[in-house]
Structures are given as structure tokens and as C-alpha cells.
Coordinates of C-alpha atoms in Angstrom, one line a residue:
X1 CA 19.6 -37.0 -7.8
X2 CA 19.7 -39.2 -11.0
X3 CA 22.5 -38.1 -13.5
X4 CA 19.9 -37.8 -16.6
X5 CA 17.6 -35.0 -14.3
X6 CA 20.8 -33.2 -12.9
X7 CA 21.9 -32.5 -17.2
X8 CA 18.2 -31.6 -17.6
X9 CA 18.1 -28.9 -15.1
X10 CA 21.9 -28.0 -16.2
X11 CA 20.4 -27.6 -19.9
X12 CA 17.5 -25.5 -18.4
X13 CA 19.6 -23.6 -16.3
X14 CA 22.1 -22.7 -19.5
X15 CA 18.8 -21.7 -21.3
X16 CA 17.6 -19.0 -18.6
X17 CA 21.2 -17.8 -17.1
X18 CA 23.2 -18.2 -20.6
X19 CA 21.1 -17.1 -23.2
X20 CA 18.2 -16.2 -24.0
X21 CA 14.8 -17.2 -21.4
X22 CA 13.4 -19.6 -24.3
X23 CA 10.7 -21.5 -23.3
X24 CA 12.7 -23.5 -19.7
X25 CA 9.4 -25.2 -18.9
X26 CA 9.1 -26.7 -22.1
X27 CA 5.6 -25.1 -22.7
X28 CA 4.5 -26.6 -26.5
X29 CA 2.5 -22.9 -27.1
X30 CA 4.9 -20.1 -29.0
X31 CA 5.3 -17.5 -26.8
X32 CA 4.2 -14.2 -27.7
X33 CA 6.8 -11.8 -28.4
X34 CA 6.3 -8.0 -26.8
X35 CA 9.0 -5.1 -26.4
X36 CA 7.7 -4.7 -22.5
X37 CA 5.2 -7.1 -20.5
X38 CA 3.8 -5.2 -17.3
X39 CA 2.8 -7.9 -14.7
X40 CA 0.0 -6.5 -12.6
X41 CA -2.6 -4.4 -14.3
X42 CA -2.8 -2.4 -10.7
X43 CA -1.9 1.6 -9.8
X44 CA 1.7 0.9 -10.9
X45 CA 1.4 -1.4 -13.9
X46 CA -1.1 1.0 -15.4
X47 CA 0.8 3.7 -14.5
X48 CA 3.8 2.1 -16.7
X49 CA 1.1 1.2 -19.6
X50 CA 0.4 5.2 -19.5
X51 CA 4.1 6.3 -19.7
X52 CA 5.2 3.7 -22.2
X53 CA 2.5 4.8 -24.5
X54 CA 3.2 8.7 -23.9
X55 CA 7.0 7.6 -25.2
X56 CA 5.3 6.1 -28.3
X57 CA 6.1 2.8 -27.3
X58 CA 3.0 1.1 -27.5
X59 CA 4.6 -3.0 -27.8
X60 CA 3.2 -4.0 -24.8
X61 CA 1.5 -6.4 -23.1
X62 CA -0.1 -5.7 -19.3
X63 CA -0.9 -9.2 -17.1
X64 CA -3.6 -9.1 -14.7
X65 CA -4.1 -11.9 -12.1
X66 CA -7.8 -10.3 -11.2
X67 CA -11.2 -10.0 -13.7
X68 CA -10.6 -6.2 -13.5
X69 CA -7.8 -3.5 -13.1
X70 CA -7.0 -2.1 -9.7
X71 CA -5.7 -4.2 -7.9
X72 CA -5.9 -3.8 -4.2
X73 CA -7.8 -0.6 -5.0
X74 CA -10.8 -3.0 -4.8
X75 CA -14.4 -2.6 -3.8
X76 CA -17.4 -4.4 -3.4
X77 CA -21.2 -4.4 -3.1
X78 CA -22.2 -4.0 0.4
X79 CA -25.8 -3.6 2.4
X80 CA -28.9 -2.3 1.2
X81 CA -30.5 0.9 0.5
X82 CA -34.1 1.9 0.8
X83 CA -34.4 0.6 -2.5
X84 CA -32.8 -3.0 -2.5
X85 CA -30.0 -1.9 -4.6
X86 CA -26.5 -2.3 -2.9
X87 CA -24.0 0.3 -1.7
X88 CA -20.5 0.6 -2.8
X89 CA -17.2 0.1 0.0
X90 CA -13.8 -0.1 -0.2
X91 CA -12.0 -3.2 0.3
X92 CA -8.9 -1.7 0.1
X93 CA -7.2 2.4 -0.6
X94 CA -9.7 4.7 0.3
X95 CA -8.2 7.9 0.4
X96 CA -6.8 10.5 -1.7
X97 CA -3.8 11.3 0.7
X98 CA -2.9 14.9 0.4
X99 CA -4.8 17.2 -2.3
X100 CA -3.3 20.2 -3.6
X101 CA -2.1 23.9 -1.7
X102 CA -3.0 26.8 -3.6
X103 CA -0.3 28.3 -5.6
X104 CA 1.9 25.1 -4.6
X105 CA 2.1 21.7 -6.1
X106 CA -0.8 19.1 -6.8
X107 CA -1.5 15.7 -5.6
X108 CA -1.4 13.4 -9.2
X109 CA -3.7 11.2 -7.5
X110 CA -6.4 14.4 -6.8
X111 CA -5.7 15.4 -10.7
X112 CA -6.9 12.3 -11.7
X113 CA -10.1 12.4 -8.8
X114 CA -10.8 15.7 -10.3
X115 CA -10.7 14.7 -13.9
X116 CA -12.8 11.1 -13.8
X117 CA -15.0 12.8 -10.8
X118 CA -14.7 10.5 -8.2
X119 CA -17.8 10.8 -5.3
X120 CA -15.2 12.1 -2.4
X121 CA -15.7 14.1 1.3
X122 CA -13.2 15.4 3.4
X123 CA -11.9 13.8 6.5
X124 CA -12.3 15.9 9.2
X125 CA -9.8 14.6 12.4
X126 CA -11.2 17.3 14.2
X127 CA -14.6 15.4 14.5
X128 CA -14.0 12.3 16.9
X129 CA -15.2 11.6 19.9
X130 CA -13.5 9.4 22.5
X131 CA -14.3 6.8 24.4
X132 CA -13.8 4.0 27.3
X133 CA -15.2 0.7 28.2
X134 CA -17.1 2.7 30.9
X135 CA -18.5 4.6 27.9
X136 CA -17.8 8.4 26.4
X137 CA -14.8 9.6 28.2
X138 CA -13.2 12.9 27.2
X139 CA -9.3 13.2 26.4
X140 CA -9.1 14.7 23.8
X141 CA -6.4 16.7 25.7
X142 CA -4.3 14.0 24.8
X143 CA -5.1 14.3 21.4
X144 CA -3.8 17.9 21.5
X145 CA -0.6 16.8 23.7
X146 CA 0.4 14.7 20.8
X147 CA 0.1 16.8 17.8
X148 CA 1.6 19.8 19.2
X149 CA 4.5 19.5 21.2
X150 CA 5.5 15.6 20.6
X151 CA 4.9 15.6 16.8
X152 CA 7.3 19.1 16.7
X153 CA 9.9 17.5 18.6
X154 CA 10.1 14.3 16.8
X155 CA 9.9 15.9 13.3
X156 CA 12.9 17.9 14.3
X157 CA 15.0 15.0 15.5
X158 CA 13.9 13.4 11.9
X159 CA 15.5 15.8 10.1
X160 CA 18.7 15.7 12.3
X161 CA 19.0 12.1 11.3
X162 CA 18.7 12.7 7.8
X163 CA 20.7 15.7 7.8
X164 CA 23.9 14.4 9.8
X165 CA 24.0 11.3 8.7
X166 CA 22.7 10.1 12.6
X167 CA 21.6 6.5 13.1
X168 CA 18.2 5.6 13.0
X169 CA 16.0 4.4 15.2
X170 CA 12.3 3.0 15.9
X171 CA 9.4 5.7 16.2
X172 CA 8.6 4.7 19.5
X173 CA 12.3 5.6 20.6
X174 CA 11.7 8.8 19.3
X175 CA 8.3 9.5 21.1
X176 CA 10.1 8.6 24.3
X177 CA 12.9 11.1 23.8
X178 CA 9.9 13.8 22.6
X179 CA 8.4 12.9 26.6
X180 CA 5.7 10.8 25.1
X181 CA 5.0 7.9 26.9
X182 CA 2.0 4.9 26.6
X183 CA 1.2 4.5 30.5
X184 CA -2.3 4.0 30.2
X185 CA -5.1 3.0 28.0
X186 CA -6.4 6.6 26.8
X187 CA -2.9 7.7 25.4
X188 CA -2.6 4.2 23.9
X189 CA -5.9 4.5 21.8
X190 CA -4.1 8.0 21.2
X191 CA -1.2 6.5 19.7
X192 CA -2.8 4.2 17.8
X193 CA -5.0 6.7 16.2
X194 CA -2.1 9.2 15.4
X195 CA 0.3 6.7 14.0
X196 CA -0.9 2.9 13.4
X197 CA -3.9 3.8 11.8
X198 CA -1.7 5.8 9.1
X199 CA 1.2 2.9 8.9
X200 CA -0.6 -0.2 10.0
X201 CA 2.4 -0.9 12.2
X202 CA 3.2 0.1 15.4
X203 CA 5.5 2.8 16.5
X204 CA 8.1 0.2 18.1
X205 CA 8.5 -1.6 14.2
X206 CA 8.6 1.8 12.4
X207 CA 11.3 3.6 11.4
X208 CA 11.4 7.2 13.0
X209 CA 13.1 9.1 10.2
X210 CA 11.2 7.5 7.4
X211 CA 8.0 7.8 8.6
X212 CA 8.2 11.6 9.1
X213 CA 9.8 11.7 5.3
X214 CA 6.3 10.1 4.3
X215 CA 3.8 11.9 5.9
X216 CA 5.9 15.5 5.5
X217 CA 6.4 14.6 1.4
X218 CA 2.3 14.0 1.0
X219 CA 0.9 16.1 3.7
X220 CA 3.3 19.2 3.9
X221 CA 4.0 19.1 -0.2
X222 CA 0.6 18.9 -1.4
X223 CA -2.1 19.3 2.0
X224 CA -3.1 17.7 5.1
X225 CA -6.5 16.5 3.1
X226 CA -7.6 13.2 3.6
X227 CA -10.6 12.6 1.3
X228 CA -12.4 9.6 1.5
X229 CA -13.8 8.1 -1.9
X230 CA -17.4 6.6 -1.7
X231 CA -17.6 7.1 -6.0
X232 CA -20.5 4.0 -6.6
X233 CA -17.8 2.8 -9.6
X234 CA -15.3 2.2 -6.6
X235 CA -12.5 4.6 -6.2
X236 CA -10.8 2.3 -9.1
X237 CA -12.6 4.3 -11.4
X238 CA -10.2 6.4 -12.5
X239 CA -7.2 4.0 -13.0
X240 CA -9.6 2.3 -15.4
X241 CA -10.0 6.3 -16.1
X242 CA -6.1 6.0 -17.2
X243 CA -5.6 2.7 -19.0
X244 CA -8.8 3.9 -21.3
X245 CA -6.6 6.8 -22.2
X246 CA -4.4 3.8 -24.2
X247 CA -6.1 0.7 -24.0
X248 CA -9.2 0.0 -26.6
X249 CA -12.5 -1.9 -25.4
X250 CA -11.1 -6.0 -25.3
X251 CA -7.6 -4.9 -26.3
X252 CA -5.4 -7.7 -26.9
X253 CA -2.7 -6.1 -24.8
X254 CA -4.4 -6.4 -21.5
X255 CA -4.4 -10.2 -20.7
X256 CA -6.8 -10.6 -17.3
X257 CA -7.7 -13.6 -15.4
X258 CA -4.0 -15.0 -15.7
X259 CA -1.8 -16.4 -12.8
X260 CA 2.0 -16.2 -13.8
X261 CA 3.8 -19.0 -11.9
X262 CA 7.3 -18.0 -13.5
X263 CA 9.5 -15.3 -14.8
X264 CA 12.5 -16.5 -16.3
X265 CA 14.9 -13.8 -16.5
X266 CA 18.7 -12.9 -17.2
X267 CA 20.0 -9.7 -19.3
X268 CA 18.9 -10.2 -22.5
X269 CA 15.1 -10.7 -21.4
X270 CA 12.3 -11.9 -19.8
X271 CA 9.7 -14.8 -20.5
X272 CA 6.8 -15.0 -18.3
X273 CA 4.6 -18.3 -18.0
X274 CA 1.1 -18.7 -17.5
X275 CA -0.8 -22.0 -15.2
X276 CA -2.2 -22.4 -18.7
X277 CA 0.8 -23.1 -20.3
X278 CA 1.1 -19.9 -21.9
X279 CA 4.3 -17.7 -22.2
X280 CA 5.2 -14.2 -22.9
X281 CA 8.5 -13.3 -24.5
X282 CA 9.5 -9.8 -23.8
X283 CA 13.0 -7.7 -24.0
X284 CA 11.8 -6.3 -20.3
X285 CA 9.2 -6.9 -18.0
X286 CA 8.5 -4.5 -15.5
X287 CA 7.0 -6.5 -11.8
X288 CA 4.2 -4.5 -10.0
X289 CA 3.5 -7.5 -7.5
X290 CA 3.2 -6.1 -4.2
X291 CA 6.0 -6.3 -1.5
X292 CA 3.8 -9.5 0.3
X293 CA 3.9 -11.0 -2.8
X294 CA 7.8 -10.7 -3.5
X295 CA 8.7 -11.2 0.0
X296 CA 6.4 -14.7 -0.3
X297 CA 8.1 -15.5 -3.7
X298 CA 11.7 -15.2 -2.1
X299 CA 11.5 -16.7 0.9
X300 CA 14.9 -18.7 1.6
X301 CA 13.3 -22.0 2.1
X302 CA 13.3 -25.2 0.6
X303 CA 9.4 -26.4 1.1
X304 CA 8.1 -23.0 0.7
X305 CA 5.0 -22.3 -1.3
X306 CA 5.1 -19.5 -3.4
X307 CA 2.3 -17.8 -5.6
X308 CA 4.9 -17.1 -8.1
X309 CA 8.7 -18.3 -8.7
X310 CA 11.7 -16.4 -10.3
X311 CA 14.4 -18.0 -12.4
X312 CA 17.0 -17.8 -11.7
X313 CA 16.3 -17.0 -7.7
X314 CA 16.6 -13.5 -7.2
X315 CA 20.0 -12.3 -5.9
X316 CA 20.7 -12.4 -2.6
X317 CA 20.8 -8.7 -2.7
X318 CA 17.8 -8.3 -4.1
X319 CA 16.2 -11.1 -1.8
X320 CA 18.1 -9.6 1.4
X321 CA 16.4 -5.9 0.6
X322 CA 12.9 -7.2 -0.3
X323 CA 12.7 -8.8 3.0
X324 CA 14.1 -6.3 5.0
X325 CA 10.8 -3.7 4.1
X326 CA 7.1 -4.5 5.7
X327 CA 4.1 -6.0 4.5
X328 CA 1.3 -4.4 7.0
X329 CA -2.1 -5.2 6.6
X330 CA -5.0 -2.8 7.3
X331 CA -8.7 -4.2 8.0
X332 CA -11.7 -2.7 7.8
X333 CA -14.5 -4.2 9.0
X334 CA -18.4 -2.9 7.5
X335 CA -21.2 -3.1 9.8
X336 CA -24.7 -2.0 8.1
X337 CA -27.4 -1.4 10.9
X338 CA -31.5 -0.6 10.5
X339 CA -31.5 3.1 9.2
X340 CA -34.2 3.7 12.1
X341 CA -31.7 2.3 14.9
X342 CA -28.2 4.3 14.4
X343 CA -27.0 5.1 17.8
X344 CA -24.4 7.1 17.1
X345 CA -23.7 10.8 16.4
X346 CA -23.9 11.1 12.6
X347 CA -22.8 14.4 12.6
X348 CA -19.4 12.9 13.9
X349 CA -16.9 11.1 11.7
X350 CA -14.8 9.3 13.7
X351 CA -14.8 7.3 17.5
X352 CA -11.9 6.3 19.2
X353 CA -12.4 3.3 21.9
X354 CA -9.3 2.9 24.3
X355 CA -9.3 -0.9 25.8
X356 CA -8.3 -1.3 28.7
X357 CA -6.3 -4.4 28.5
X358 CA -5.4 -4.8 24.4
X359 CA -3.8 -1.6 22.6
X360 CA -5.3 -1.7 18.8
X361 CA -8.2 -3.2 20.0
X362 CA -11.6 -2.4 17.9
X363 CA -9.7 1.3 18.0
X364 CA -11.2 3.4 15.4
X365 CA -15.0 3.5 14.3
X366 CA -16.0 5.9 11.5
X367 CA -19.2 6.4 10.3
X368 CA -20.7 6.6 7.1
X369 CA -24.1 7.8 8.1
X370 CA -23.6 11.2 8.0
X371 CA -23.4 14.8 6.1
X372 CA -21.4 14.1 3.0
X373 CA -20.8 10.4 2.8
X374 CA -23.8 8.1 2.8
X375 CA -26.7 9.4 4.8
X376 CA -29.5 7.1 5.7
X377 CA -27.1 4.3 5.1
X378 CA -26.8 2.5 8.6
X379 CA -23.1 1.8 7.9
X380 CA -20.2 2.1 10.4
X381 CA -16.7 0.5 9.8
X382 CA -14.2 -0.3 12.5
X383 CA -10.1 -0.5 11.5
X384 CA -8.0 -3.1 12.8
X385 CA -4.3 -3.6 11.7
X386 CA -1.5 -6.0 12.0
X387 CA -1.2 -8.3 14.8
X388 CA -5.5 -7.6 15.4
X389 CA -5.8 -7.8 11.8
X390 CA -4.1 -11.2 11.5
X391 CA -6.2 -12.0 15.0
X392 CA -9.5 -11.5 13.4
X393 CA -8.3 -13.2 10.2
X394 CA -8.0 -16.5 11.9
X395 CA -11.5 -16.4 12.6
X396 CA -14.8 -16.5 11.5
X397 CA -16.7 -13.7 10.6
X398 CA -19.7 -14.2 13.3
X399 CA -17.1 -14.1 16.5
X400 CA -15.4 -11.1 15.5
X401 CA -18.6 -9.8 14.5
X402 CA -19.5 -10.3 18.5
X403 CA -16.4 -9.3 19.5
X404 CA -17.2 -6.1 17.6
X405 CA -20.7 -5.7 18.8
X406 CA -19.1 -5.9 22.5
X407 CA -16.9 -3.1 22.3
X408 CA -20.1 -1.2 20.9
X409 CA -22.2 -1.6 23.3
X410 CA -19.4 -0.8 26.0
X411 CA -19.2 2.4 24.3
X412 CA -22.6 2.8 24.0
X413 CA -24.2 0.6 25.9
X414 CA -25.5 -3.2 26.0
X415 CA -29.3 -1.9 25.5
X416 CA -28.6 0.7 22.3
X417 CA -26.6 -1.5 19.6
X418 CA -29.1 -3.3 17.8
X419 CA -27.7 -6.3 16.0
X420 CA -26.6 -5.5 11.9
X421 CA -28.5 -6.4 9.1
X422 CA -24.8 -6.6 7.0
X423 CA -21.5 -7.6 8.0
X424 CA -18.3 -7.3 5.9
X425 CA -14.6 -8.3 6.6
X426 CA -11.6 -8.6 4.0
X427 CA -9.0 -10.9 4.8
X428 CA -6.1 -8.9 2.8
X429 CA -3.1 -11.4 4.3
X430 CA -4.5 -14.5 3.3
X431 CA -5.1 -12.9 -0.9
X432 CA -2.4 -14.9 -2.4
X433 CA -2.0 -11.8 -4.9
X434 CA -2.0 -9.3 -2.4
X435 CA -0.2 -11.3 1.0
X436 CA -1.4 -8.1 2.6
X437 CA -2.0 -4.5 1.9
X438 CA 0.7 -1.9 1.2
X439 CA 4.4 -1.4 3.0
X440 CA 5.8 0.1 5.8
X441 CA 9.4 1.4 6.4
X442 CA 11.4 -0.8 9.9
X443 CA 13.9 0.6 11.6
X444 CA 17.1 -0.1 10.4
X445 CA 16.1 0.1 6.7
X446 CA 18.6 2.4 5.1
X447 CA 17.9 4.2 1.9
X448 CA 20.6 2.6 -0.1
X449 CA 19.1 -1.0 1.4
X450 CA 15.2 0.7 0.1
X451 CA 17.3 1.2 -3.5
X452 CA 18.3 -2.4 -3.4
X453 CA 14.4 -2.9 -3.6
X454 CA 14.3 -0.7 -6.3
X455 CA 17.0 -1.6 -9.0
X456 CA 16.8 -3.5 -12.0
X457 CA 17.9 -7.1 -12.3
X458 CA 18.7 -7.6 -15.6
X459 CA 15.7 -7.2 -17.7
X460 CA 13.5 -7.7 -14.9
X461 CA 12.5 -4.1 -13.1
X462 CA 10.2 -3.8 -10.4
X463 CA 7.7 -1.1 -9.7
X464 CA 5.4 -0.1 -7.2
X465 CA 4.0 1.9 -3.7
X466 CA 6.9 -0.4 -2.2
X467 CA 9.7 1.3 -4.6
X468 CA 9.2 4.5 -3.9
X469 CA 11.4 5.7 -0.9
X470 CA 9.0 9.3 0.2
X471 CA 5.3 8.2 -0.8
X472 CA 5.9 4.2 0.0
X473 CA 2.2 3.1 1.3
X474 CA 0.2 6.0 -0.8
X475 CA -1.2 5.4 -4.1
X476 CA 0.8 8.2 -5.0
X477 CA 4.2 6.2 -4.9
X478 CA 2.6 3.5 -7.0
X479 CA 1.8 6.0 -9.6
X480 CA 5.1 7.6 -9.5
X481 CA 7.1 4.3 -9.6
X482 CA 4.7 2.6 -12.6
X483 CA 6.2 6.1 -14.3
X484 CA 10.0 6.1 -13.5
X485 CA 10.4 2.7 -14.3
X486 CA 8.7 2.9 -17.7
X487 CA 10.8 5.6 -18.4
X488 CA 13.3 4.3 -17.8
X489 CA 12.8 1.1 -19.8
X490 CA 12.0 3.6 -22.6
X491 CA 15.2 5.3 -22.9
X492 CA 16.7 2.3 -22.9
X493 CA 14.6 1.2 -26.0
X494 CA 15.5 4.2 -28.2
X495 CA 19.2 4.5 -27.2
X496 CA 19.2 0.8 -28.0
X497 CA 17.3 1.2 -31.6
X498 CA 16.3 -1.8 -33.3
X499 CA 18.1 -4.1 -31.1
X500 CA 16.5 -6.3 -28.2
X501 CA 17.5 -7.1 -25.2
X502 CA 17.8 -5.5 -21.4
X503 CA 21.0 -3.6 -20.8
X504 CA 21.6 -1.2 -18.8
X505 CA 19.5 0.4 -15.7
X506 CA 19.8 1.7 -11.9
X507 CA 22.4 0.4 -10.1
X508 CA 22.3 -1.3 -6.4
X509 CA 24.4 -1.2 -3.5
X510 CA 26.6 -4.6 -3.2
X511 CA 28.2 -3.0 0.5
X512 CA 26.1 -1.7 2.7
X513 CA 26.4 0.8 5.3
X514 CA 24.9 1.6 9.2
X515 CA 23.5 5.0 7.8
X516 CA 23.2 7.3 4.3
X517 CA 25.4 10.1 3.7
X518 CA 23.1 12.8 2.5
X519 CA 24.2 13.1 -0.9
X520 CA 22.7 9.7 -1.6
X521 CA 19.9 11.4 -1.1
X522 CA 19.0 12.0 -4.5
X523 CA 16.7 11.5 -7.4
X524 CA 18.9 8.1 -8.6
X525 CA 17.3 6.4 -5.6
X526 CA 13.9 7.9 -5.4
X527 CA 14.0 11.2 -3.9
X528 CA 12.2 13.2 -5.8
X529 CA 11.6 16.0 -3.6
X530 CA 12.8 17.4 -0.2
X531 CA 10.8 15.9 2.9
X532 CA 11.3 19.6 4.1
X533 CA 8.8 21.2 2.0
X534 CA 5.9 23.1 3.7
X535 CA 3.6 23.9 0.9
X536 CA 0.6 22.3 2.4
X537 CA 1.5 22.8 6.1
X538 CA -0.6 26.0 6.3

């Protein structure tokens, strides 16, 4: 490297570690100035807006990548009805996750259903039929094996771990130990449909103590409800709902269509550039970007393209803990057929196809044909996840279209599936704001690693369904952590009066250890409430 480049980047370097983030790229626009920036205008950044305003703190400014708020709560126009007009599917969340127990405590998530009416209809489980390649096959036995005696055992190993400090270990090791074991095709479709469907991972990548934790804090808290939104404003309706609550029509402090390349940080503050050349000064900025999207930014190599970069580089303790989580993805894939030519049972939600040779295969159907959802519609979705989802990614829409068709018509039979008049398939991985849809929790991960995640760095904080150690993957965590953090940020703002700068925060774990003690499990890193609670478990 020349000596005059090597004293430029030294100078730029003194101006983003050693004072304050002023302008390193040498943009010739004056930044704006803002107490807070919120980057991502998603679940968690407009959770943050809604908190900072509630603390009359209203010197902020929220960044949105997309045309819209949401983020990967995302829909689109899909099909046609009798009429020409489209209907209205999720890309992306599609559930409220856990509702509300009477006399017991109340999904946030269903408050705000309830309050901006979202078009909703309960998930029955119950409803499924089963299948084969040789066609309907019935073991739903197996579907009773697994969520009596297996799930009881390995929810009360879970809580040995967490209680007595035990080692951790992968889901699938705790299935064994429970006497479940994946010989054969049925219980495979079995598994999938009881645990990857939920996670988007498989049980042998999944942490066995955390993933009881976060279906027991959602599920047994609030209810087993699964409601699935079809609302024809897309289920993003009410987190545009929320931000309406503080954010007037074309308010200057939500900035959309804007790709941040940089975020220049250190302890006094935070300036955020824009491709345009634009920049943002702020005392904090608060990062929603999902865990894809981080784990992509901070990826310890030289030639590596990244959607977005930080300087300095993150810590190594920070980059160590972001890449030690999961990015799944989770695929669904819309087929509309002839309203005259449905050849399913549309007073049946879901169908469960084992395959004989390939486990996640075209598992789950559901319909959306039926009582309750969209009747007349013709539409039927099929879930894939993961290693099929990145499969089906790789190729074109018509061959997995056919691919999908075949398993159909296995099911079914060659002579009854009719070929669709719409076809639909998201690509989540390959969204360079998105690099997938929500986390999952790997063996291995400890909660004082998941707090590393979590903490502040400097002025920079970071927010979202990945922060939040109970309700990580649910819109619900995204909600809670846009909250805490803003908070947060807020009492730092009054104790530090009319002073700038980022001082202070949560603190991170420089050693860590094999396993938690469980006094660290507490509300300073994220556990809000006991995974023990049985409110909904009625």
C-alpha cells in the first residue's frame, strides 16, 4: 500500500474510532442530525419508533430499505377471484403465534390483531390427513406417539438442563433419549411436521433446551392458537396500524426506499450513509437488520460482499456471537387451481406427504379453500425449509412447480391434479435485506453467547426476533426487543440531559462458559418470563 492511502485510511480511522463518526466517506451532503436513527422500519424498528415516542422522545428518524413498512411481514397479490380482482398471500409471517388464556396473560401481537382487525382463522392441527407416495395412508398414530409421551419426556429433560446448569445438546439427541426414533418415512414426515415446520431447521441443528423455552414461553404463556392471517391489507396492517399511532401521512422521519451501505460507529455516536450519498448523524442508532443480514455483514473474509458494512468491524465478540445463531429460511410455495377442479378435502386444513427417499420433501400442504379462510379460491400452499428451501431456490419456478405437481398427484393421483392457473414461490435467502427468514437457536448456543447478540456496542444497539432469547423466531420477540432497546436508549437520554453522545448500556460476556448458571437467567439478558408457565397449556 502507498504511504499517502495508508495516512488517509489512518485519518479516517481516527475520525470513526477517536472522535466523533463525522462524515469518513467524505460524503459533500451535511448529514442530518437526529437524537436516535432506527434502521429498518420492520416489527422491531417500529416497535422502537412506538416506545421512543411513548418516552416523549420524538428526535427520530426510522430507515427503511423497502417502499413500505413490514419488512419480512410481506404480502403480495396472488391468483384470481371470480371477479378478476387478485387475492392477498403472505410472503412471509403468517401467524399470530399464541393468543391469549382467559384470566392469564395476552399475546401483544393478538392485542394489536384485535385492535386493527386483522381477517384471521384458527389453525386446527387436529385437521390433517396423511399420506404416502402410494396415496392416503393413515398414521396418525404416530402423530399421537409424538405429542404425548415423547414431547412430555423431552420437555422434562429441558428443564433439567436449564435448571442444573446440564450441558446442552441437539433436539434430535433428546428425541432419541425420549425412545423416538426416525426409521422410516411415515415418522419422518412426523417429525418434520412437529418440529421443522415450527423452526425451519431440523431437530439434529436445534438446540434441545431452547427450543422447548420457545414454544413453552408463546404457547403455554399465552395459548396453543395458531391463527393464520388472510386480512386483504396483508397481515402488515397493523404495524402500519402502530407507526400511524406516531408517524403523520409523508412524515419526514420515516425515510423509505434507502439502502445504508455504512454505519460508522464508536461511543459517542453513530452516522449512517446512504448509496445516495446521504448521511444521518445520530447520538444512537438502534439496528433491526435481521440475523442473515448481520451474519452477511460480518463475515470474516477479505472478498466478501456485503449488503451493508460496519466501521469499525464489529468486535470479535460481537461477530463471534452473531454467527454462532441461525438464519433458517421457510418457503411457501402458492398454487391457485380452477375453482371447479379442487381435489382435495376442503373441509381439511392440512396434508402431510411422507417421501419415501427425501425427509422434508414437499411435506406439508394446507389449503386455503375451505370454511374460514378463502372458500372458492382454488389455492393450496406447500412448505419447504432449509436445505429443500435452498434446493428449490436454485431453480426455476416451472421445475419445482412439476416437481410439486408430482408429489400431488402421488397423493392423489396422476389423473385428479389438474395443472394451476397461478404459481407463486418467494426466494427469502437470496433477498439481500432479508438473507433468509427469521432465527433459530443451534446447539451449543449458550444464553450468555445469545446476550453477546444482544448488547450494545457503543452507540450502536441492535434489536430484533433474533435478540430476544424466549420468543426468538415469533413476531412477538421482534416487538418486545424494538421496545427494550428503545427503552433503554431512553433512559439513557434523560439521565444524560442535554448532553449527546452513547454511554452506557447492557453489558456482554468477554469469557465464556460450556453452560449458564441459572441465575443468569434473568431479565438483563432477556428473560422476561419463566419458560415454566402453563397459562395457556389448558
Amino acid at each position: 500500500m502507498k504511504l499517502g492511502a495508508h495516512y488517509l485510511l489512518t485519518i479516517l480511522w481516527w475520525q470513526v474510532v477517536g472522535g466523533s463518526p463525522l462524515q469518513a466517506e467524505g460524503s459533500a451532503k451535511a448529514c442530518k442530525k437526529t437524537k436516535v436513527a432506527v434502521l429498518g422500519a420492520g416489527m422491531a424498528g417500529i416497535a422502537a419508533g412506538s416506545a421512543l415516542h411513548n418516552a416523549s422522545i420524538d428526535d427520530f428518524i426510522i430507515v427503511e430499505y423497502n417502499s413500505d413498512v413490514g419488512g419480512r411481514v410481506a404480502h403480495t397479490n396472488f391468483g384470481k377471484k371470480s371477479n378478476g380482482s387478485p387475492y392477498t398471500v403472505e410472503l412471509g409471517a403468517n401467524w399470530v403465534q399464541g393468543t391469549v388464556t382467559e384470566g392469564g396473560p395476552e399475546n401483544p401481537i393478538w392485542t394489536f390483531a384485535k385492535k386493527y382487525k386483522l381477517q384471521n382463522t384458527y389453525s386446527n392441527y387436529s385437521s390433517i390427513q396423511t399420506f404416502t407416495d402410494k396415496g392416503a395412508v393413515d398414521y396418525s398414530d404416530l402423530l399421537d406417539l409424538y405429542e404425548g409421551d415423547t414431547y412430555s419426556t423431552l420437555e422434562q429433560d429441558a428443564g433439567y438442563i436449564l435448571t442444573q446448569n446440564l450441558q446442552d445438546r441437539s433436539y434430535r439427541t433428546g428425541l432419541n433419549i425420549a425412545g423416538w426414533q426416525a426409521t422410516d418415512a411415515m415418522r419422518k414426515a412426523v417429525e418434520w411436521w412437529e418440529f421443522d415446520w415450527e423452526y425451519a431447521y431440523s431437530p439434529d441443528l436445534s438446540s434441545h433446551e431452547f427450543a422447548i423455552v420457545n414454544y413453552n414461553t408463546s404457547f403455554y404463556q399465552w395459548s396453543e392458537d395458531n391463527n393464520y392471517v388472510f386480512d386483504p391489507r396483508g397481515y402488515s396492517a397493523f404495524i402500519k396500524g402502530i407507526a400511524s399511532m406516531y408517524l403523520k401521512p409523508n412524515d419526514p422521519r420515516l425515510l423509505l426506499n434507502k439502502h445504508i451501505t455504512n454505519i460508522a460507529y464508536n461511543n459517542d455516536g453513530v452516522t449512517v450513509y446512504d448509496s445516495d450519498g446521504s448521511c444521518i448523524q445520530a447520538d444512537y442508532a438502534i439496528t433491526t437488520f435481521s440475523l442473515g443480514v448481520l451474519q452477511n455483514a460480518t463475515a470474516n473474509t477479505a472478498d466478501h460482499p456485503t449488503f451493508v458494512k460496519f466501521t469499525p468491524r464489529l468486535p470479535d465478540w460481537k461477530r463471534t456471537a452473531l454467527q454462532s445463531m441461525q438464519m433458517a429460511t421457510y418457503t411457501k410455495i402458492f398454487l391457485q387451481f380452477p375453482a371447479d377442479k379442487v381435489f382435495w378435502d376442503k373441509n381439511t386444513q392440512f396434508f402431510l406427504y411422507a417421501d419415501p427417499t427425501t425427509r422434508g420433501y414437499y411435506p406439508i400442504f394446507q389449503s386455503l379453500d375451505g370454511p374460514g379462510f378463502l372458500p372458492g379460491s382454488g389455492i393450496l400452499f406447500v412448505t419447504v425449509v432449509q436445505d429443500q428451501a435452498a434446493i428449490v431456490a436454485a431453480q426455476t419456478d416451472e421445475e419445482t412447480k412439476q416437481q410439486v405437481l408430482a408429489v400431488l398427484r402421488k397423493m392423489y393421483g396422476a389423473n385428479k391434479v389438474p395443472q394451476p392457473i397461478d404459481f407463486l414461490m418467494p426466494r427469502w435467502a437470496q433477498i439481500e435485506w432479508a438473507k433468509g427468514s427469521y432465527s433459530n437457536w443451534p446447539p451449543g448456543l449458550t444464553l450468555e453467547m445469545h446476550q453477546n447478540i444482544r448488547a450494545n456496542v457503543g452507540a450502536l444497539w441492535f434489536a430484533g426476533e433474533h435478540t430476544h432469547p424466549e420468543y426468538y423466531g415469533f413476531l412477538q420477540g421482534a416487538w418486545y426487543e424494538g421496545q427494550r432497546v428503545a427503552n433503554d436508549i431512553a433512559a439513557l437520554v434523560k439521565k444524560a440531559g442535554a448532553t449527546s453522545g452513547g454511554g452506557g448500556g447492557e453489558t456482554h460476556y468477554s469469557v465464556l462458559h460450556g453452560t449458564t448458571n441459572l441465575s443468569e437467567y434473568a431479565e438483563r439478558n432477556g428473560w422476561e418470563v419463566s419458560s415454566f408457565l402453563t397459562y395457556g397449556d389448558v
